Protein backbone atom coordinates (compact mmCIF):
# COMPACT_ATOMS: atom_id res chain seq x y z
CA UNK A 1 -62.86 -33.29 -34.99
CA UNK A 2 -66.45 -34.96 -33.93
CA UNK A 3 -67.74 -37.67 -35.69
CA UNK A 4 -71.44 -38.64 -35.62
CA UNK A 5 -71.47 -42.12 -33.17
CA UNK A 6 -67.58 -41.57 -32.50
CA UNK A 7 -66.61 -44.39 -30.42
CA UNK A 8 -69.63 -46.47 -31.33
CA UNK A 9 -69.03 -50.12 -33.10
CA UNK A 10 -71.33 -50.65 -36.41
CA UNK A 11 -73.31 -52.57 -34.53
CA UNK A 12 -74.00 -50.46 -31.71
CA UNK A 13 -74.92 -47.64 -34.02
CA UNK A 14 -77.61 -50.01 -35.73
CA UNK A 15 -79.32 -50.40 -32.40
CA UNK A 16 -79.02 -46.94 -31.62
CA UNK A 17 -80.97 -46.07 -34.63
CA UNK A 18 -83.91 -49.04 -34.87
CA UNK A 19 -83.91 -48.18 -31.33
CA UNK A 20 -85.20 -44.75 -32.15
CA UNK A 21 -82.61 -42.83 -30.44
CA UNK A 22 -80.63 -39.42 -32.29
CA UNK A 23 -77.89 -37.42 -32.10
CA UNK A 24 -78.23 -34.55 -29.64
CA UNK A 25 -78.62 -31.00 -31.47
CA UNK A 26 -75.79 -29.45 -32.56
CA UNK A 27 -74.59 -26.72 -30.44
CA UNK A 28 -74.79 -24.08 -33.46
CA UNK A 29 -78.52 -25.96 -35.17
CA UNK A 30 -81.35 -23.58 -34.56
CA UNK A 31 -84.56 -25.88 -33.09
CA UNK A 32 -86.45 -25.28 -36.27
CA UNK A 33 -83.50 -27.03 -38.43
CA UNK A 34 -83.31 -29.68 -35.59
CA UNK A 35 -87.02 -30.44 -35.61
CA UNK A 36 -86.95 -31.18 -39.30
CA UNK A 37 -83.68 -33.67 -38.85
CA UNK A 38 -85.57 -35.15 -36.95
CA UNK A 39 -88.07 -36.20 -39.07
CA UNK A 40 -86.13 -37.22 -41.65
CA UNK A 41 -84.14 -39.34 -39.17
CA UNK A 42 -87.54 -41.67 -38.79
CA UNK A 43 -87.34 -45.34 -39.19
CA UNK A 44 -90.34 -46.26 -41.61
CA UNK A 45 -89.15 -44.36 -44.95
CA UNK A 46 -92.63 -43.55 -45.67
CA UNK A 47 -92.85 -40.79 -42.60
CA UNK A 48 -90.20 -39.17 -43.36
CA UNK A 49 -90.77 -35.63 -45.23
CA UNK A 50 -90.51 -35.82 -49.27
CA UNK A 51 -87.85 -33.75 -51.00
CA UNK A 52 -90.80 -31.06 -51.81
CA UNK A 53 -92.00 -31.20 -48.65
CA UNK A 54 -88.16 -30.84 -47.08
CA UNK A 55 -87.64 -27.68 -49.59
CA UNK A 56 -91.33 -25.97 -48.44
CA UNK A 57 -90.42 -26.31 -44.39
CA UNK A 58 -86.80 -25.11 -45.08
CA UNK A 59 -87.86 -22.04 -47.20
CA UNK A 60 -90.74 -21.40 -44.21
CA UNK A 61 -87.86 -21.53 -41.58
CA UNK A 62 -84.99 -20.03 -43.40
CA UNK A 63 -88.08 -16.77 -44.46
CA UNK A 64 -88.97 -16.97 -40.36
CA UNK A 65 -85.42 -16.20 -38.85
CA UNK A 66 -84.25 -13.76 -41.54
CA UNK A 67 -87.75 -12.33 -40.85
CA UNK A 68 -86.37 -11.93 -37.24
CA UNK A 69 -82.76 -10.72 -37.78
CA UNK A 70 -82.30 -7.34 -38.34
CA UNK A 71 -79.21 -5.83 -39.90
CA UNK A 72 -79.69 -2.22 -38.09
């Protein structure tokens, strides 16, 4: 199976990150899910999303696509 930074030393992952480089999207992530990753992937602690403010965009995204998916 895949790991996140397979084949990358401890080290080499640190840089990676303070570097402010991600992971590519997941084949299966829809953009909106990816977007907000991202955001909690940022370096300073302080601009990444609160837990309230985490739970608000994921209810917005998860209402938007099951908005768009139709059973019939």
């Amino acid at each position: 199976s895949h790991q996140p930074y397979d084949g990358m030393q401890n080290s080499e992952i640190l840089t990676f990150i303070q570097s402010d480089n991600h992971l590519p999207q997941p084949v299966e992530c829809p953009l909106e899910m990816y977007m907000i990753m991202l955001q909690c992937m940022r370096v300073e602690p302080d601009k990444r999303p609160r837990f309230k403010q985490l739970t608000k965009l994921i209810k917005k995204d998860y209402k938007k696509s099951t908005s768009q998916t139709s059973l019939f």
